[in-house]
Amino acid sequence: MPTPQKKILFCLAGVLSFVCALGTAAAIGTQLWVKGTILCKTGALLVNATGPELEKFIGEIQYGLFHGERVRQCGLGGRPFQFSFFPDLLKIIPASIHVSVILFCMVLIIFTLVGMGFFLYNAFGSPYETLHGPVGLYLWSFIACEYPLWVPGTPHCSCRDCSDGHLVLLPGSCGCLIMILFSSEVKIHHLSEKIANFKEKSFTFKTHSERFADSFWIILSCSLVHFLNALLIRLAGFEFPFSKPKDSGTATGAADLMY
């Protein structure tokens, strides 16, 4: 593939990585990770509420990684309540999982920007193998726990940019870890119920419904974009790693025996 088209594809991959970094940073600061409704179980049992009457005891809850809001409904109208995870809820939530989610989000942002830099460097620069080759790739991959991709160069091309190969970091596994850890925190550890019953002495709340909101799906979209970047590299004319190269040495040796 001509060099200008290759540069366009690598620049497009770099722009997508930058957008992913911005999207992840915006998602961290919002409280749109989980939205749901909570039922005031104690109040509903006291008046034996059923059907339309039950709606008077169903409040709302939404939260992110740092703060959130819930509307307490116990038959006397909604009462909004703001809360924060640090330091208020640290004693009732799985703090190790929650902190790990935040840390992996930071790692995802940092190394998405690093990956963007490598995309642009491979588009306009001449990568050298000592730092930007497989050794540097595995080093960054070990630190970031990311999906490594070393795009080998074209052996028959005289251009040094093509023959040395190209280095790309794909932070897809960080996004997967974020979603797995946060999903386990919400579903397995019943995070919404723990938040709803925080500092409640007279009433008991139960999760009525919950769903993952926009910020959670932004993380999923960012993970998918990194796999899209791998396809852009393939469109640039470079083979995927671990693919078997054509054994040109055998054919050349047989041709030499004929002369």
Short mmCIF file of C-alpha atoms in Angstrom, two decimals:
data_model
loop_
_atom_site.label_atom_id
_atom_site.label_comp_id
_atom_site.label_asym_id
_atom_site.label_seq_id
_atom_site.Cartn_x
_atom_site.Cartn_y
_atom_site.Cartn_z
CA MET A 1 0.00 0.00 0.00
CA PRO A 2 1.35 3.49 -0.80
CA THR A 3 2.85 5.45 2.06
CA PRO A 4 0.23 8.27 2.06
CA GLN A 5 -2.60 5.78 2.53
CA LYS A 6 -0.67 4.04 5.27
CA LYS A 7 -0.18 7.37 7.05
CA ILE A 8 -3.89 8.16 6.77
CA LEU A 9 -4.86 4.83 8.35
CA PHE A 10 -2.37 5.19 11.21
CA CYS A 11 -3.48 8.79 11.80
CA LEU A 12 -7.10 7.62 11.88
CA ALA A 13 -6.17 4.98 14.46
CA GLY A 14 -4.38 7.65 16.50
CA VAL A 15 -7.43 9.94 16.41
CA LEU A 16 -9.68 7.06 17.51
CA SER A 17 -7.32 6.35 20.41
CA PHE A 18 -7.42 10.01 21.44
CA VAL A 19 -11.24 10.01 21.33
CA CYS A 20 -11.26 6.87 23.48
CA ALA A 21 -9.01 8.53 26.05
CA LEU A 22 -11.31 11.57 26.21
CA GLY A 23 -14.41 9.35 26.42
CA THR A 24 -12.93 7.30 29.26
CA ALA A 25 -11.91 10.43 31.17
CA ALA A 26 -15.42 11.86 30.78
CA ALA A 27 -17.00 8.57 31.86
CA ILE A 28 -14.96 8.45 35.07
CA GLY A 29 -16.28 11.82 36.25
CA THR A 30 -19.97 11.15 35.66
CA GLN A 31 -22.52 9.30 37.79
CA LEU A 32 -24.09 7.54 34.81
CA TRP A 33 -22.64 4.06 35.33
CA VAL A 34 -25.73 2.47 36.88
CA LYS A 35 -29.36 3.54 36.90
CA GLY A 36 -32.10 1.71 38.74
CA THR A 37 -35.09 1.75 41.02
CA ILE A 38 -35.26 0.75 44.69
CA LEU A 39 -38.27 -0.53 46.59
CA CYS A 40 -38.98 0.52 50.16
CA LYS A 41 -39.77 -3.00 51.33
CA THR A 42 -40.65 -2.07 54.89
CA GLY A 43 -43.13 0.65 53.89
CA ALA A 44 -44.78 -1.52 51.24
CA LEU A 45 -45.30 -4.35 53.73
CA LEU A 46 -46.78 -2.02 56.36
CA VAL A 47 -49.63 -0.91 54.11
CA ASN A 48 -49.70 -4.11 52.01
CA ALA A 49 -49.19 -2.04 48.85
CA THR A 50 -49.91 -3.70 45.51
CA GLY A 51 -50.42 -2.53 41.95
CA PRO A 52 -50.47 1.26 41.48
CA GLU A 53 -49.98 1.83 45.22
CA LEU A 54 -46.61 0.11 45.02
CA GLU A 55 -45.27 2.92 42.83
CA LYS A 56 -45.38 5.27 45.84
CA PHE A 57 -42.67 3.12 47.44
CA ILE A 58 -40.34 2.83 44.44
CA GLY A 59 -37.51 5.36 44.38
CA GLU A 60 -34.64 5.92 41.96
CA ILE A 61 -30.88 5.54 42.20
CA GLN A 62 -27.97 6.37 39.94
CA TYR A 63 -24.25 6.43 40.63
CA GLY A 64 -20.80 6.34 39.11
CA LEU A 65 -17.35 5.64 40.47
CA PHE A 66 -17.13 8.57 42.87
CA HIS A 67 -20.60 9.89 43.65
CA GLY A 68 -24.28 9.36 43.01
CA GLU A 69 -27.83 10.22 43.96
CA ARG A 70 -30.85 8.30 45.19
CA VAL A 71 -34.48 9.33 45.66
CA ARG A 72 -36.01 7.79 48.77
CA GLN A 73 -39.68 6.88 48.33
CA CYS A 74 -41.53 5.56 51.38
CA GLY A 75 -45.07 6.68 50.61
CA LEU A 76 -44.59 10.32 51.64
CA GLY A 77 -43.01 11.71 48.48
CA GLY A 78 -39.51 11.60 47.10
CA ARG A 79 -36.53 12.64 49.20
CA PRO A 80 -33.31 13.09 47.20
CA PHE A 81 -30.04 12.15 48.85
CA GLN A 82 -26.54 12.78 47.51
CA PHE A 83 -23.73 10.41 48.44
CA SER A 84 -20.05 9.87 47.66
CA PHE A 85 -18.01 6.69 47.75
CA PHE A 86 -14.96 8.32 49.32
CA PRO A 87 -14.96 8.22 52.27
CA ASP A 88 -18.64 7.64 53.15
CA LEU A 89 -19.30 4.24 51.59
CA LEU A 90 -15.88 2.59 51.91
CA LYS A 91 -17.00 0.49 54.87
CA ILE A 92 -20.00 -1.09 53.14
CA ILE A 93 -18.77 -1.60 49.56
CA PRO A 94 -16.07 -3.98 48.26
CA ALA A 95 -13.44 -1.26 48.38
CA SER A 96 -10.67 -3.32 46.76
CA ILE A 97 -12.77 -4.00 43.65
CA HIS A 98 -13.99 -0.42 43.43
CA VAL A 99 -10.50 1.04 43.71
CA SER A 100 -9.25 -1.48 41.14
CA VAL A 101 -11.90 -0.29 38.67
CA ILE A 102 -10.72 3.31 39.10
CA LEU A 103 -7.06 2.33 38.73
CA PHE A 104 -7.72 0.35 35.55
CA CYS A 105 -9.62 3.34 34.16
CA MET A 106 -6.55 5.50 34.78
CA VAL A 107 -4.31 2.89 33.17
CA LEU A 108 -6.65 2.73 30.19
CA ILE A 109 -6.44 6.50 29.69
CA ILE A 110 -2.66 6.70 30.07
CA PHE A 111 -1.80 3.85 27.79
CA THR A 112 -4.44 4.77 25.24
CA LEU A 113 -2.55 8.05 24.93
CA VAL A 114 0.72 6.13 24.75
CA GLY A 115 -0.79 3.95 22.02
CA MET A 116 -1.88 7.09 20.17
CA GLY A 117 1.69 8.34 20.31
CA PHE A 118 2.99 5.08 18.84
CA PHE A 119 0.41 5.24 16.06
CA LEU A 120 1.51 8.74 15.10
CA TYR A 121 5.18 7.83 15.45
CA ASN A 122 4.74 4.86 13.14
CA ALA A 123 2.89 7.08 10.67
CA PHE A 124 5.49 9.84 10.44
CA GLY A 125 8.66 8.47 12.04
CA SER A 126 11.06 5.58 11.63
CA PRO A 127 10.67 3.14 14.55
CA TYR A 128 13.81 1.36 15.67
CA GLU A 129 13.77 -2.11 17.13
CA THR A 130 15.61 -1.62 20.44
CA LEU A 131 12.97 0.50 22.19
CA HIS A 132 10.06 0.57 19.79
CA GLY A 133 10.41 -3.02 18.67
CA PRO A 134 9.31 -6.25 20.40
CA VAL A 135 11.37 -5.57 23.57
CA GLY A 136 9.75 -2.22 24.21
CA LEU A 137 6.35 -3.61 23.22
CA TYR A 138 6.47 -6.44 25.75
CA LEU A 139 7.72 -4.04 28.42
CA TRP A 140 4.77 -1.68 27.92
CA SER A 141 2.40 -4.63 27.65
CA PHE A 142 3.62 -6.05 30.96
CA ILE A 143 3.12 -2.71 32.71
CA ALA A 144 -0.27 -1.96 31.16
CA CYS A 145 -1.55 -5.56 30.90
CA GLU A 146 -2.61 -4.77 27.37
CA TYR A 147 -2.96 -6.62 24.13
CA PRO A 148 0.38 -6.41 22.28
CA LEU A 149 0.59 -6.04 18.53
CA TRP A 150 3.86 -5.94 16.64
CA VAL A 151 3.22 -5.35 12.97
CA PRO A 152 6.13 -6.76 10.98
CA GLY A 153 7.53 -4.81 8.08
CA THR A 154 7.61 -5.68 4.43
CA PRO A 155 10.87 -7.61 3.86
CA HIS A 156 11.20 -6.78 0.17
CA CYS A 157 10.67 -3.05 0.61
CA SER A 158 13.78 -0.86 0.46
CA CYS A 159 12.21 1.78 2.69
CA ARG A 160 13.51 1.56 6.25
CA ASP A 161 10.08 2.55 7.56
CA CYS A 162 8.56 -0.54 5.99
CA SER A 163 11.31 -3.06 6.68
CA ASP A 164 11.67 -2.38 10.41
CA GLY A 165 8.04 -3.00 11.27
CA HIS A 166 5.50 -1.04 13.22
CA LEU A 167 4.56 -1.04 16.88
CA VAL A 168 1.02 -0.62 18.20
CA LEU A 169 -0.44 -0.88 21.71
CA LEU A 170 -4.02 -2.09 22.02
CA PRO A 171 -5.42 -1.47 25.53
CA GLY A 172 -8.39 -3.78 25.02
CA SER A 173 -7.91 -5.99 28.06
CA CYS A 174 -8.01 -3.01 30.44
CA GLY A 175 -11.50 -2.17 29.25
CA CYS A 176 -12.57 -5.79 29.65
CA LEU A 177 -11.21 -5.87 33.21
CA ILE A 178 -13.05 -2.65 34.06
CA MET A 179 -16.37 -4.05 32.86
CA ILE A 180 -15.88 -7.44 34.54
CA LEU A 181 -14.86 -5.96 37.89
CA PHE A 182 -17.59 -3.33 37.93
CA SER A 183 -20.25 -5.83 36.84
CA SER A 184 -19.24 -8.20 39.65
CA GLU A 185 -19.34 -5.33 42.13
CA VAL A 186 -22.86 -4.35 41.07
CA LYS A 187 -24.43 -7.76 40.49
CA ILE A 188 -22.59 -10.17 42.79
CA HIS A 189 -21.99 -7.83 45.72
CA HIS A 190 -25.41 -6.08 45.34
CA LEU A 191 -23.90 -2.61 45.32
CA SER A 192 -27.20 -0.81 44.70
CA GLU A 193 -28.85 -2.37 47.77
CA LYS A 194 -25.87 -1.56 49.97
CA ILE A 195 -26.00 2.06 48.86
CA ALA A 196 -29.79 2.25 49.29
CA ASN A 197 -29.60 0.90 52.86
CA PHE A 198 -26.71 3.15 53.86
CA LYS A 199 -27.53 4.84 57.21
CA GLU A 200 -31.07 3.45 57.16
CA LYS A 201 -32.39 2.25 60.52
CA SER A 202 -36.18 2.19 60.16
CA PHE A 203 -36.63 1.09 56.55
CA THR A 204 -35.19 -1.69 54.41
CA PHE A 205 -34.70 -1.14 50.69
CA LYS A 206 -34.44 -3.72 47.93
CA THR A 207 -33.32 -3.34 44.34
CA HIS A 208 -36.37 -3.28 42.10
CA SER A 209 -34.54 -2.86 38.78
CA GLU A 210 -31.11 -1.76 37.61
CA ARG A 211 -29.26 -1.35 34.36
CA PHE A 212 -25.87 -0.16 33.23
CA ALA A 213 -25.95 3.41 31.93
CA ASP A 214 -24.08 5.41 29.31
CA SER A 215 -20.65 5.64 30.94
CA PHE A 216 -20.39 1.86 31.29
CA TRP A 217 -21.11 1.39 27.59
CA ILE A 218 -18.57 4.07 26.70
CA ILE A 219 -15.89 1.83 28.21
CA LEU A 220 -17.15 -1.07 26.08
CA SER A 221 -17.10 1.11 22.96
CA CYS A 222 -13.53 2.21 23.69
CA SER A 223 -12.46 -1.42 23.99
CA LEU A 224 -14.06 -2.25 20.65
CA VAL A 225 -12.36 0.73 19.01
CA HIS A 226 -8.95 -0.69 19.91
CA PHE A 227 -9.80 -3.89 18.06
CA LEU A 228 -10.94 -1.72 15.15
CA ASN A 229 -7.47 -0.18 15.16
CA ALA A 230 -6.03 -3.66 14.58
CA LEU A 231 -8.20 -3.96 11.46
CA LEU A 232 -6.95 -0.59 10.25
CA ILE A 233 -3.39 -1.85 10.57
CA ARG A 234 -4.33 -4.89 8.54
CA LEU A 235 -5.87 -2.63 5.90
CA ALA A 236 -2.57 -0.75 5.78
CA GLY A 237 -1.04 -3.90 4.30
CA PHE A 238 0.71 -5.45 7.32
CA GLU A 239 0.18 -9.03 8.38
CA PHE A 240 -1.08 -9.95 11.83
CA PRO A 241 1.54 -11.17 14.34
CA PHE A 242 2.35 -14.88 14.60
CA SER A 243 1.34 -15.41 10.97
CA LYS A 244 3.60 -17.79 9.10
CA PRO A 245 5.77 -15.95 6.61
CA LYS A 246 6.30 -17.32 3.18
CA ASP A 247 9.38 -19.53 3.07
CA SER A 248 11.23 -17.83 0.28
CA GLY A 249 14.59 -19.35 1.26
CA THR A 250 13.64 -22.84 0.06
CA ALA A 251 12.55 -21.64 -3.35
CA THR A 252 15.70 -19.54 -3.74
CA GLY A 253 17.93 -22.49 -2.80
CA ALA A 254 16.24 -24.76 -5.32
CA ALA A 255 16.67 -22.13 -8.01
CA ASP A 256 20.39 -21.81 -7.22
CA LEU A 257 20.90 -25.57 -7.68
CA MET A 258 19.64 -25.29 -11.22
CA TYR A 259 22.54 -23.05 -12.22
#
